PDB file of C-alpha atoms in Angstrom:
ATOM      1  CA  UNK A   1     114.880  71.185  97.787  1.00 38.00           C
ATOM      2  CA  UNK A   2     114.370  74.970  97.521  1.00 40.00           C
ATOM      3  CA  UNK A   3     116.190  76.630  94.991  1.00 43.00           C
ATOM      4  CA  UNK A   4     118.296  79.065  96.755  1.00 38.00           C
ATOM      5  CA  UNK A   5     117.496  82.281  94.139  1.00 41.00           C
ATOM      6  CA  UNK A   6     113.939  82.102  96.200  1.00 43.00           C
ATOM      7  CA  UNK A   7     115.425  82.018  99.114  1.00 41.00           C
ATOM      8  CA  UNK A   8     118.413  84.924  97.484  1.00 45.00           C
ATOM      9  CA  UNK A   9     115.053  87.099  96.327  1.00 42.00           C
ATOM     10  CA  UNK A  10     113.189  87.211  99.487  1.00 38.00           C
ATOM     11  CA  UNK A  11     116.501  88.037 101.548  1.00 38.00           C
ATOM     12  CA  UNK A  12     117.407  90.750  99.034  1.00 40.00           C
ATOM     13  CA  UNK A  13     113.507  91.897  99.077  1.00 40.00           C
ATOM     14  CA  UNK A  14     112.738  91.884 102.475  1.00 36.00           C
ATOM     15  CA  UNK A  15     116.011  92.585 104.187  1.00 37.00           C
ATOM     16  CA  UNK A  16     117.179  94.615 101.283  1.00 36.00           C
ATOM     17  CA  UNK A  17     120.364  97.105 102.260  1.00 35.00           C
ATOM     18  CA  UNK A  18     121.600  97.547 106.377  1.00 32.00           C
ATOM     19  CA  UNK A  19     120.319 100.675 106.211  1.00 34.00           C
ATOM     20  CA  UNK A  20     117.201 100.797 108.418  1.00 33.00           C
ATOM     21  CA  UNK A  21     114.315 103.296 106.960  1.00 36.00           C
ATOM     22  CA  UNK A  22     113.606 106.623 109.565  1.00 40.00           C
ATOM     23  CA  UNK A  23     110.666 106.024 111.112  1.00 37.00           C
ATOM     24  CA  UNK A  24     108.220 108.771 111.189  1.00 39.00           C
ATOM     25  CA  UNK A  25     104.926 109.644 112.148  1.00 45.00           C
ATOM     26  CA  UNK A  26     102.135 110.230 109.918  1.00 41.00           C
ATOM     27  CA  UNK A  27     100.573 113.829 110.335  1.00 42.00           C
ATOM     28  CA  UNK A  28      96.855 113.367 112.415  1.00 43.00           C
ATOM     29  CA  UNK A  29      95.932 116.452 110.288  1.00 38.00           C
ATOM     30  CA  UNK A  30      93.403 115.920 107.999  1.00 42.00           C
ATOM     31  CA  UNK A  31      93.656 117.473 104.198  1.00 41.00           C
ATOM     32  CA  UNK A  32      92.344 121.152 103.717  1.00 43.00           C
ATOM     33  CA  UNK A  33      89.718 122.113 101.964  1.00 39.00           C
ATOM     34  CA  UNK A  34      91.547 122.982  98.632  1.00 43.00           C
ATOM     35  CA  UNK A  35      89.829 121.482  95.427  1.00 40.00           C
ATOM     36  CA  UNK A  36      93.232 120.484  94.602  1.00 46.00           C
ATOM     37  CA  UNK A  37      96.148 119.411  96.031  1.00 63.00           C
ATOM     38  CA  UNK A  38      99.481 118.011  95.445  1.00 88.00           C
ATOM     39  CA  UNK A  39      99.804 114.594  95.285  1.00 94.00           C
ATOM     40  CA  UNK A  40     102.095 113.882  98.113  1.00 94.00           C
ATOM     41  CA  UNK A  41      99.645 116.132 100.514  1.00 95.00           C
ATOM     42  CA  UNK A  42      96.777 113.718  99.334  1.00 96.00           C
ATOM     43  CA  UNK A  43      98.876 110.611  99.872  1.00 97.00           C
ATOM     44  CA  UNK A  44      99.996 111.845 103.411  1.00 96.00           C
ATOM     45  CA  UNK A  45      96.074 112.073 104.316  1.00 96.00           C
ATOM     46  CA  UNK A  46      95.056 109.218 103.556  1.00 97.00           C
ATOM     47  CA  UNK A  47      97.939 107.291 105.115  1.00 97.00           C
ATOM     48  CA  UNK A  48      96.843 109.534 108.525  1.00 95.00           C
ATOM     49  CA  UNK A  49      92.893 107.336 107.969  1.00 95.00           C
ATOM     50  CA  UNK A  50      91.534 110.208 105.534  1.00 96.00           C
ATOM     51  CA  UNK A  51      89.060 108.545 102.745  1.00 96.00           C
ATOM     52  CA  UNK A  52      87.529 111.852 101.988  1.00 96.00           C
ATOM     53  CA  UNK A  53      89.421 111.893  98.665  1.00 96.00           C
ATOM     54  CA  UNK A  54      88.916 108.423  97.323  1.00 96.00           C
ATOM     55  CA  UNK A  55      86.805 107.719  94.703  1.00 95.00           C
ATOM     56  CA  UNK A  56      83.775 106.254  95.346  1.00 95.00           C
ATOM     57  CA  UNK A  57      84.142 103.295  92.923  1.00 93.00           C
ATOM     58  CA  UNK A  58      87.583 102.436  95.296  1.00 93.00           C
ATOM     59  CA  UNK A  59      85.130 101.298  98.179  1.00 95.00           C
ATOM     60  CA  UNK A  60      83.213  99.186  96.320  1.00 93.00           C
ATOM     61  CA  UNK A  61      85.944  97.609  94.098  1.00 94.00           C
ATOM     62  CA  UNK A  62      88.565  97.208  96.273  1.00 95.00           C
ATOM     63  CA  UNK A  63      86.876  96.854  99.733  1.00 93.00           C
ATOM     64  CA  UNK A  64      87.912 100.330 101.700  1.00 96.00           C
ATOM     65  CA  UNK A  65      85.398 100.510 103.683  1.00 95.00           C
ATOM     66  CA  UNK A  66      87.538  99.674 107.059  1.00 95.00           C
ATOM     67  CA  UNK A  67      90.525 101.763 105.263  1.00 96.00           C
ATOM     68  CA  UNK A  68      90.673 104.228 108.609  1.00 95.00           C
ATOM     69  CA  UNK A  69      90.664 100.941 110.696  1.00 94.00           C
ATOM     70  CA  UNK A  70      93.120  99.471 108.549  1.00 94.00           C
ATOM     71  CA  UNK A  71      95.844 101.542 108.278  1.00 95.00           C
ATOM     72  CA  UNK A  72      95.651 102.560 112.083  1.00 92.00           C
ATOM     73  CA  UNK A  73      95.533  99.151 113.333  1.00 89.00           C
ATOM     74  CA  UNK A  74      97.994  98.693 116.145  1.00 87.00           C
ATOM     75  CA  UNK A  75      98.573  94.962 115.293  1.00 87.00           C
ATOM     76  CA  UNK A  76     100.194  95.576 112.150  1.00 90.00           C
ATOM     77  CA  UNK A  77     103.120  97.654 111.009  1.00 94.00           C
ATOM     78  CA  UNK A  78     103.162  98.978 107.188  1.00 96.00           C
ATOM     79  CA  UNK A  79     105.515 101.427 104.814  1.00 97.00           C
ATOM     80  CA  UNK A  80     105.079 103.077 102.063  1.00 98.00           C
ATOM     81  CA  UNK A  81     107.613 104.914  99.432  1.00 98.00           C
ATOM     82  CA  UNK A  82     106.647 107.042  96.553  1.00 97.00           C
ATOM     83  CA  UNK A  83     107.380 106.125  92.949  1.00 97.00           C
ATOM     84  CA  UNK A  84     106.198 106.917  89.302  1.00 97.00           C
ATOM     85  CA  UNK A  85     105.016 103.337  88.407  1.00 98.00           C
ATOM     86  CA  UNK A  86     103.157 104.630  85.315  1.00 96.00           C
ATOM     87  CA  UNK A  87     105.791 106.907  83.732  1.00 95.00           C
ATOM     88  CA  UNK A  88     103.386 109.967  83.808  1.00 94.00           C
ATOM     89  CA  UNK A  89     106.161 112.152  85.562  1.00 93.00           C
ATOM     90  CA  UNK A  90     104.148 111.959  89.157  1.00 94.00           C
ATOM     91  CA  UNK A  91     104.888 109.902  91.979  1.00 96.00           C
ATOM     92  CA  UNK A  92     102.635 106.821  93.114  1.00 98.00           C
ATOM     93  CA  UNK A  93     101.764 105.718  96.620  1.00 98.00           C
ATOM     94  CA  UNK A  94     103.493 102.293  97.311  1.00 98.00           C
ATOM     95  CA  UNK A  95     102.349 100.248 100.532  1.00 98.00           C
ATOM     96  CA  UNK A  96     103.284  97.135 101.880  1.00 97.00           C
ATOM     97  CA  UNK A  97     103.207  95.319 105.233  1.00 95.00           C
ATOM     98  CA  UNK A  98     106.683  96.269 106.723  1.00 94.00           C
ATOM     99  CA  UNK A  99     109.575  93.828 104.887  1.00 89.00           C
ATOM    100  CA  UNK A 100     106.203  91.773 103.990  1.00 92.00           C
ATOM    101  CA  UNK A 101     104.955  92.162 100.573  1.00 94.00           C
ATOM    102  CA  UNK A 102     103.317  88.728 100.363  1.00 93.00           C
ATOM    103  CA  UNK A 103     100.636  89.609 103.469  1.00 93.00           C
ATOM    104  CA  UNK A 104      99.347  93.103 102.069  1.00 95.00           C
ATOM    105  CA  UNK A 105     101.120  95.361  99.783  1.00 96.00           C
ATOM    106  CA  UNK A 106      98.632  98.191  97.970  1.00 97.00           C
ATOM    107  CA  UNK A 107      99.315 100.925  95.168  1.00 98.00           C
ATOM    108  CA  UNK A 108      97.469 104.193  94.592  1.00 98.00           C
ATOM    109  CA  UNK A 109      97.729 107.335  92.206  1.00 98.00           C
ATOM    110  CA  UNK A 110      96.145 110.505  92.611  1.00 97.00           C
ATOM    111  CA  UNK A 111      94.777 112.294  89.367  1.00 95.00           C
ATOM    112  CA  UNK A 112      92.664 115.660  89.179  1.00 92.00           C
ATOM    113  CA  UNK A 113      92.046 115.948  92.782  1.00 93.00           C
ATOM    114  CA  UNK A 114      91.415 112.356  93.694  1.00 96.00           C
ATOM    115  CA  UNK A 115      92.882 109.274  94.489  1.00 97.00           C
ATOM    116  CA  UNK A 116      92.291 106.189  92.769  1.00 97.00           C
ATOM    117  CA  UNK A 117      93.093 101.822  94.492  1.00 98.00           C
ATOM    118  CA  UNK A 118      95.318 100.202  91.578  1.00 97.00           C
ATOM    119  CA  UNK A 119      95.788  97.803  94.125  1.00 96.00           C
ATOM    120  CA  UNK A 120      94.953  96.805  97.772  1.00 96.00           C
ATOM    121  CA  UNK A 121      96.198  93.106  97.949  1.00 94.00           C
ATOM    122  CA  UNK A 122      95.825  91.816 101.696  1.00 89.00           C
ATOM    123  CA  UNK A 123      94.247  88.487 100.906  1.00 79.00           C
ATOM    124  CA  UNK A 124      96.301  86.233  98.505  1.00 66.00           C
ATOM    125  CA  UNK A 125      99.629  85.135  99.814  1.00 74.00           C
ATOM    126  CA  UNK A 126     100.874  83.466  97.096  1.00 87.00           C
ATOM    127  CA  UNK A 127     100.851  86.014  95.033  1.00 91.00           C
ATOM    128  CA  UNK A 128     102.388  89.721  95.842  1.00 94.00           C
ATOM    129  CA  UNK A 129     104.270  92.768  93.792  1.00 96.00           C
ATOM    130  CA  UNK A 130     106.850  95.394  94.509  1.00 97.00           C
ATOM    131  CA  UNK A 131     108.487  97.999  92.526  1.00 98.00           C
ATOM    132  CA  UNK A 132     111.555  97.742  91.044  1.00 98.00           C
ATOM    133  CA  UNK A 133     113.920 100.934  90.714  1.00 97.00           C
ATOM    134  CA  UNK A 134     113.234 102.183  87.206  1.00 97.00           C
ATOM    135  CA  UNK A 135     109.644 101.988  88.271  1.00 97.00           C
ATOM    136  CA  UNK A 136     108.617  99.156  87.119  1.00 98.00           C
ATOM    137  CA  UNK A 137     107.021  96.271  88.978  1.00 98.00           C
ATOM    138  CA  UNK A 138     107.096  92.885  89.630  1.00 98.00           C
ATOM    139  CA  UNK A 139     104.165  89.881  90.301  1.00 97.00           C
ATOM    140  CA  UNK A 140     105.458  87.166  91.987  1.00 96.00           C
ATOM    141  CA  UNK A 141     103.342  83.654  92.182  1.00 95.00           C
ATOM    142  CA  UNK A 142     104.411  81.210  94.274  1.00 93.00           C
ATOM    143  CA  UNK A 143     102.783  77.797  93.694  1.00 86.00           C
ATOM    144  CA  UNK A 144     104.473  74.657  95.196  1.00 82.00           C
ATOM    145  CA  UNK A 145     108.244  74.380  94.189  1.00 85.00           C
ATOM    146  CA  UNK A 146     107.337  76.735  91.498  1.00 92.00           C
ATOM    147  CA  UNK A 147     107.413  80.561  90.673  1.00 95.00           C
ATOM    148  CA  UNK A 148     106.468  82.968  88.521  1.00 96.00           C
ATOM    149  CA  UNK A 149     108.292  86.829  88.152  1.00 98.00           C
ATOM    150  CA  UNK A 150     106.055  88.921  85.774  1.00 98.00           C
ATOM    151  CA  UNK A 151     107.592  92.196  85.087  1.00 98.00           C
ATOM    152  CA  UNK A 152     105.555  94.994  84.318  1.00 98.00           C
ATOM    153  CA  UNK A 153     104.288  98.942  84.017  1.00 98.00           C
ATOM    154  CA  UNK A 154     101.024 100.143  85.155  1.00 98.00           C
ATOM    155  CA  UNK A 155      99.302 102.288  82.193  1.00 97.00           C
ATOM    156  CA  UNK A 156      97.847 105.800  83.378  1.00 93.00           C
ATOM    157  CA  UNK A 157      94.420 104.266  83.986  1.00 93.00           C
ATOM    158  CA  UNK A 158      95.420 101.592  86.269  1.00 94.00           C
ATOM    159  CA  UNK A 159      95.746  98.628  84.077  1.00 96.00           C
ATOM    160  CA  UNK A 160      99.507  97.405  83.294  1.00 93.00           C
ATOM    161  CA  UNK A 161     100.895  96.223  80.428  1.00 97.00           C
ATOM    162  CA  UNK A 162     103.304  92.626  81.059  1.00 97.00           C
ATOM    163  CA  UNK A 163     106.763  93.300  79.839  1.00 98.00           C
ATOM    164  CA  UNK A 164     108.619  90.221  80.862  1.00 98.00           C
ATOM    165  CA  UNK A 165     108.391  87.128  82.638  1.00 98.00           C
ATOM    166  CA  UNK A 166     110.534  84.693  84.017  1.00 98.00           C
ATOM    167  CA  UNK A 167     109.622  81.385  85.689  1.00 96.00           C
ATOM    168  CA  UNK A 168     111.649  78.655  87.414  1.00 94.00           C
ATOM    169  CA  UNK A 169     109.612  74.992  87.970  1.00 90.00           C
ATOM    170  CA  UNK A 170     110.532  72.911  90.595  1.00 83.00           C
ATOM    171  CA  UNK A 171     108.528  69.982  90.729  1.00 76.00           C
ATOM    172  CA  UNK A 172     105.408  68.800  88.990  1.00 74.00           C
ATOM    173  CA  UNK A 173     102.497  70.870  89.823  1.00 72.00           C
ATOM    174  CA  UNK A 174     100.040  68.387  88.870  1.00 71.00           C
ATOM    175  CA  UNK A 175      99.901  64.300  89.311  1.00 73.00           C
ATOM    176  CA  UNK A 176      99.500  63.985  85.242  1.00 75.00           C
ATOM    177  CA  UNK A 177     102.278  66.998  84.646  1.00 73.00           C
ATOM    178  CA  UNK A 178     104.961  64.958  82.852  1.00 73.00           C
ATOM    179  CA  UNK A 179     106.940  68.426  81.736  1.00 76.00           C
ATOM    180  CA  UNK A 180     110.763  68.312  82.519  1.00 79.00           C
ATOM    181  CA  UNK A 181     111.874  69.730  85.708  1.00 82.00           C
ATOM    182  CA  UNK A 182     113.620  71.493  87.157  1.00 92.00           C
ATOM    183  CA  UNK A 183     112.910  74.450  84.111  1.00 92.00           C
ATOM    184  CA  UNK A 184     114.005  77.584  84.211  1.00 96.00           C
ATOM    185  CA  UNK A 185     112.764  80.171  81.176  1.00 96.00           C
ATOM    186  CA  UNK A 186     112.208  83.710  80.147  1.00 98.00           C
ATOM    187  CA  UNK A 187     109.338  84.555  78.138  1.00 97.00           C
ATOM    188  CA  UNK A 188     108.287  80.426  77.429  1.00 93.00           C
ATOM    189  CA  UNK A 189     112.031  80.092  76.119  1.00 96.00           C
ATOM    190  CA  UNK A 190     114.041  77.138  78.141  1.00 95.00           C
ATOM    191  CA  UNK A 191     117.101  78.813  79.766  1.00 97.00           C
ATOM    192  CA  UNK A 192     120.348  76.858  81.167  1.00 96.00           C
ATOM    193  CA  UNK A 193     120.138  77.566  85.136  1.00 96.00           C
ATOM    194  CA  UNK A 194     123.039  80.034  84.825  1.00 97.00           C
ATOM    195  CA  UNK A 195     121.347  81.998  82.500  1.00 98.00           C
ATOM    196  CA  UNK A 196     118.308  81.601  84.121  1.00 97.00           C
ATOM    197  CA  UNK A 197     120.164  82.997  87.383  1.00 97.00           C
ATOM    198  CA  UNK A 198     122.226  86.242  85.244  1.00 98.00           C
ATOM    199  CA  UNK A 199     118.808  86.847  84.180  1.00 98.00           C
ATOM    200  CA  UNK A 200     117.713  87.025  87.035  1.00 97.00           C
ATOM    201  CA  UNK A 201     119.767  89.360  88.633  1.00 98.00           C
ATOM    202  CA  UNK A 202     120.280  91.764  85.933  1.00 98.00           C
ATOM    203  CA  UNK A 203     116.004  92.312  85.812  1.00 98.00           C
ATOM    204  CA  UNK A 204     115.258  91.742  89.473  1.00 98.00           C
ATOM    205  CA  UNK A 205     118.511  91.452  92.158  1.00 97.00           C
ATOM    206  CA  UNK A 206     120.005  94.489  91.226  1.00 98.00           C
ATOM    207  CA  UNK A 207     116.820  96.384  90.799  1.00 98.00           C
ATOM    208  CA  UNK A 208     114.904  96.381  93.917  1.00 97.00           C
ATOM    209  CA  UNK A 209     114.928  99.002  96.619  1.00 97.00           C
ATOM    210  CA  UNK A 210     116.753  99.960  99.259  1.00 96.00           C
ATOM    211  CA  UNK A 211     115.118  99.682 102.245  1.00 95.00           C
ATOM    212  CA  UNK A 212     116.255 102.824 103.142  1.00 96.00           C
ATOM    213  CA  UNK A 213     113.248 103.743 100.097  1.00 97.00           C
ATOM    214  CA  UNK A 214     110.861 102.528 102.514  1.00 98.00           C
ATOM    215  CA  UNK A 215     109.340 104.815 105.363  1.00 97.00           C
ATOM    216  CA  UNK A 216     107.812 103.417 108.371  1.00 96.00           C
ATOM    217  CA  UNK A 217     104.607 104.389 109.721  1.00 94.00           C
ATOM    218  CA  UNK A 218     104.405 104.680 113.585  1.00 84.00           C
ATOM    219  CA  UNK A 219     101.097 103.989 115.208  1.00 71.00           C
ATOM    220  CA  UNK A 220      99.652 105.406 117.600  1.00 62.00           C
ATOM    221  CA  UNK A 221     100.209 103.855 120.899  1.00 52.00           C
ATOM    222  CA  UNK A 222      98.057 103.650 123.542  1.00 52.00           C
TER     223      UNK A 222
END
């Protein structure tokens, strides 16, 4: 049986508050030809298909070569929000599939002129992240009956730094797995499920976004 804080989290996640986010269109302009400019200017470019200030190593790494096709696709409708995941005073570029986190969600920062992938997850569904109000973020893996909720902070070079983690198993995840289950726990310690669930709403419930945080991009429709 699924335990219903899953079901509670992905309700709260995806459908979030009634109010629905403004759609808006993303500027066709391209950037200028400044040798600097302010984050949010850089951020709007790239969501319009811009790639002329990524850094090279982004391509490579994190597969951007079809970025302009990407973000433009008709098929597919994403958002994006800004938010200071790193606690360097400056806003990050948060992007998800709209109310989908688990197909794509991505995270960039932009840093003397450029703008660097911290993340650009469109491939493993099991696994996905989004932020949390304070600016942290949270990993969620999803493996049979059983999930994991890794809270974290990204550093200033892209890395992150795990801060908490709480984990609920369901079921076995293994034919020779003879741990006790159901388990709920918070950093390896064994929690009754009440705690478990006041735990869980104090560091993840009450801390995600409105999705009023959340701006729509409008494609282009031909």
């Amino acid at each position: 049986m699924k335990w219903f804080l899953l079901t509670a989290l992905f309700l709260l996640t995806l459908a979030g508050c009634s109010t629905v986010p403004e759609t808006v269109e993303v500027p066709e302009t391209a950037h200028d030809t400044e040798t600097e400019m302010p984050a949010q200017k850089a951020y709007e470019a790239l969501l319009s298909g811009d790639t002329s200030l990524l850094e090279e190593e982004c391509f490579e790494i994190w597969g951007l070569q079809d970025w302009t096709e990407f973000i433009q696709s008709n098929d597919f409708t994403y958002e994006y929000t800004y938010l200071d995941v790193d606690g360097d005073g400056q806003d990050e570029l948060l992007l998800q599939m709209e109310d989908e986190p688990a197909v794509y969600n991505g995270v960039f920062h932009y840093a003397d002129g450029r703008i660097h992938c911290w993340n650009h997850d469109r491939v493993e569904m099991s696994c996905q992240s989004y932020p949390l109000r304070d600016g942290t973020m949270v990993r969620q893996y999803d493996h049979s009956d059983s999930t994991s909720y890794t809270i974290f902070r990204y550093q200033p070079d892209g890395d992150f730094a795990a801060l908490t983690t709480l984990y609920y198993r369901g079921n076995p995840l293994w034919d020779e797995d003879i741990r006790p289950y159901p388990w709920y726990g918070i950093d390896g310690k064994e929690l009754t499920e009440a705690e478990f669930a006041e735990e869980f709403q104090t560091r993840i419930t009450s801390q995600l976004l409105d999705r009023s945080a959340w701006t729509v991009i409008e494609q282009n429709q031909e």
